[in-house]
């Protein structure tokens, strides 16, 4: 079976509970649509679990992207000295990121050996900006946030990271004429779309960020073979 989840945001316990709930095995495939990092307490633990599973495919989220960019600047150790090497703009980025949930990622990263820090950075660099997969009769485009500056004939390779990671999908607009093509996104908690923390589907858009790291939110998982929904 092929599954998708998104916006784990450090919720390691919910992630493990979900893998158990779907009875995730080596024969299955899981795509994680970004924002593993930040907010919840254990983003680094999730990254290590993911990197040890060859059948888990990570897609980049805006939080993972900024984490990679800023953790690389800090590399070996986050000391006052390494922070003082940052430019004013980098320092501003750092403070904004920490304020936006990056504190838990920094805290976990700081505890790692130099080798494991390099492993985390190498793994984040492997995250894809998008995936496009066929399951049964359907084609699924998997991205974190949306198809920014959308044009029907624009190839996925022509989208910039900013367009894919920061532009919110319009969930009530049909993007492609071919109704076997679905776009799956995270990034926007579905509570803001429907008032409910459950997977939102309309016009071949499927929004799966059910706000796992927020009060009242849930971690969602969708099986693309059966379209069955799972929640923690
Ligand atoms: Mn996001």
XYZ file of C-alpha atoms and ligand atoms in Angstrom:
233
model
C 0.000 0.000 0.000
C 1.058 3.597 -0.565
C 0.426 6.155 2.183
C 0.838 9.901 2.614
C 1.231 12.005 5.779
C 2.241 15.606 6.258
C 3.263 18.255 8.782
C 4.533 15.909 11.485
C 6.131 18.945 13.188
C 8.067 17.038 15.816
C 5.128 14.842 16.884
C 7.211 11.682 17.142
C 4.728 9.778 19.337
C 1.837 10.415 16.943
C 4.038 9.393 14.020
C 4.933 6.067 15.693
C 1.309 5.476 16.669
C 0.249 6.085 13.082
C 2.808 3.634 11.679
C 1.387 1.078 14.084
C -2.202 1.936 13.203
C -1.645 1.450 9.452
C 0.495 -1.627 10.158
C 3.254 -0.067 8.088
C 5.532 -2.767 6.705
C 8.535 -3.073 4.418
C 6.160 -3.813 1.536
C 4.441 -0.433 1.970
C 5.551 3.002 0.824
C 5.098 6.237 2.761
C 5.493 9.752 1.399
C 5.857 12.521 3.976
C 4.828 15.862 2.516
C 7.129 18.070 4.521
C 7.363 20.044 7.735
C 8.849 17.254 9.801
C 10.851 19.941 11.629
C 9.886 22.522 14.266
C 7.128 23.144 16.826
C 6.657 19.704 18.485
C 9.330 18.360 20.837
C 11.003 15.626 18.773
C 11.654 16.517 15.134
C 15.176 15.072 15.151
C 13.901 11.694 16.398
C 11.446 11.568 13.485
C 14.199 12.403 10.985
C 16.359 9.549 12.297
C 13.468 7.109 12.113
C 12.676 8.197 8.539
C 16.262 7.952 7.334
C 16.469 4.379 8.586
C 13.467 3.322 6.503
C 14.222 2.931 2.790
C 10.493 2.915 1.970
C 9.815 6.382 3.451
C 10.165 9.203 0.921
C 10.515 12.751 2.255
C 9.259 15.841 0.446
C 10.529 19.270 1.476
C 8.414 21.612 3.581
C 9.137 25.269 4.277
C 10.174 24.454 7.856
C 12.584 21.727 6.693
C 14.004 24.105 4.099
C 14.725 26.891 6.591
C 16.039 24.359 9.122
C 18.502 23.021 6.551
C 19.593 26.526 5.554
C 20.153 27.747 9.104
C 21.463 24.549 10.729
C 24.079 24.368 7.994
C 25.238 27.824 8.957
C 25.604 26.713 12.536
C 27.057 23.285 11.659
C 29.413 21.904 14.274
C 28.188 23.480 17.446
C 25.747 26.154 18.322
C 27.835 28.338 20.555
C 27.804 32.061 21.105
C 30.866 32.166 18.923
C 29.253 30.422 15.941
C 26.202 32.635 16.276
C 28.391 35.730 16.267
C 29.639 34.688 12.813
C 26.195 35.168 11.352
C 25.421 38.294 9.380
C 22.714 40.617 10.623
C 20.256 39.192 8.058
C 21.126 35.622 9.014
C 20.634 36.502 12.655
C 17.224 37.974 11.852
C 16.317 34.792 9.918
C 17.502 32.706 12.849
C 15.435 34.611 15.399
C 12.347 34.526 13.180
C 12.777 30.777 12.683
C 13.277 30.067 16.402
C 10.171 32.115 17.110
C 8.251 30.098 14.469
C 8.942 26.747 16.164
C 12.602 26.222 15.242
C 13.628 26.085 18.902
C 12.797 22.354 19.196
C 14.797 21.521 16.073
C 17.806 23.490 17.320
C 17.568 21.870 20.763
C 17.544 18.352 19.291
C 20.289 19.155 16.795
C 22.547 20.585 19.507
C 22.494 17.287 21.397
C 23.826 15.307 18.420
C 27.407 14.276 17.738
C 29.081 16.085 14.866
C 28.646 12.976 12.719
C 24.923 12.759 13.418
C 24.542 16.472 12.715
C 26.088 15.838 9.306
C 23.729 12.870 8.823
C 20.711 15.088 9.530
C 21.907 17.785 7.124
C 22.690 15.211 4.406
C 19.257 13.688 4.867
C 17.449 17.045 4.651
C 19.318 17.702 1.396
C 17.758 14.530 -0.037
C 14.201 15.820 0.440
C 12.414 16.166 -2.920
C 10.566 19.331 -3.840
C 7.749 17.232 -5.339
C 6.830 13.688 -6.311
C 4.402 12.444 -8.920
C 3.162 8.879 -8.542
C 0.592 6.592 -10.117
C -1.520 4.415 -7.843
C -4.168 2.359 -9.593
C -5.901 4.546 -12.179
C -4.978 7.786 -10.444
C -1.989 10.111 -10.667
C -1.027 11.977 -7.517
C 1.136 15.099 -7.442
C 2.630 15.365 -3.967
C 3.866 18.765 -2.789
C 4.118 20.592 0.511
C 2.175 23.817 -0.003
C 0.889 24.420 -3.517
C 1.541 24.969 -7.198
C 2.457 28.663 -7.071
C 2.019 30.747 -10.218
C 0.185 27.781 -11.699
C -0.094 27.280 -15.425
C -1.599 24.141 -16.934
C 1.378 23.492 -19.191
C 4.027 24.322 -16.575
C 6.128 21.259 -15.756
C 6.722 20.320 -12.119
C 10.442 20.837 -12.706
C 9.744 24.479 -13.612
C 8.372 25.413 -10.176
C 10.725 27.167 -7.782
C 11.106 26.041 -4.151
C 9.272 29.191 -3.051
C 6.335 28.403 -5.344
C 6.053 24.836 -4.018
C 6.852 25.441 -0.347
C 5.155 28.716 0.438
C 2.221 29.216 -1.933
C -1.010 27.903 -0.496
C -3.020 25.669 -2.806
C -6.520 26.950 -3.563
C -8.444 23.893 -2.405
C -11.664 24.767 -4.216
C -10.156 25.385 -7.646
C -9.767 22.646 -10.254
C -6.188 22.777 -11.525
C -6.140 20.075 -14.219
C -8.824 19.069 -16.724
C -7.827 15.412 -16.466
C -9.876 14.158 -13.529
C -7.500 11.265 -12.821
C -4.870 13.787 -11.632
C -4.988 14.689 -7.945
C -2.875 17.217 -6.047
C -2.070 16.359 -2.435
C -0.758 19.102 -0.156
C -0.014 19.770 3.505
C 0.997 23.184 4.925
C -2.508 24.572 5.553
C -4.285 23.023 8.546
C -7.615 21.779 7.212
C -9.343 23.310 10.229
C -8.987 26.631 8.400
C -10.663 25.162 5.295
C -13.614 23.314 6.802
C -13.638 24.028 10.523
C -12.743 20.355 11.082
C -9.400 18.630 11.619
C -9.970 16.034 8.923
C -8.712 15.459 5.401
C -10.312 17.978 3.017
C -11.071 16.978 -0.573
C -12.523 19.106 -3.338
C -11.937 19.516 -7.087
C -9.210 16.824 -7.065
C -7.301 18.694 -4.350
C -6.580 16.673 -1.221
C -5.390 18.582 1.854
C -3.947 16.341 4.544
C -2.463 18.664 7.195
C -4.863 18.144 10.078
C -2.733 20.164 12.503
C -1.017 17.337 14.426
C 1.061 19.779 16.483
C -1.815 22.068 17.440
C -4.367 21.879 20.233
C -7.367 19.971 18.893
C -5.462 18.917 15.779
C -4.768 15.389 14.574
C -2.187 13.547 12.546
C -3.803 12.241 9.366
C -2.680 9.506 7.021
C -4.282 8.642 3.683
C -3.949 5.305 1.896
C -3.797 6.067 -1.828
C -4.820 2.544 -2.885
C -8.086 2.575 -0.928
C -8.466 6.296 -0.062
C -9.014 5.162 3.522
C -8.263 7.873 6.102
C -6.517 7.261 9.429
C -6.211 9.644 12.375
C -4.283 9.885 15.627
Mn 4.439 24.385 5.935
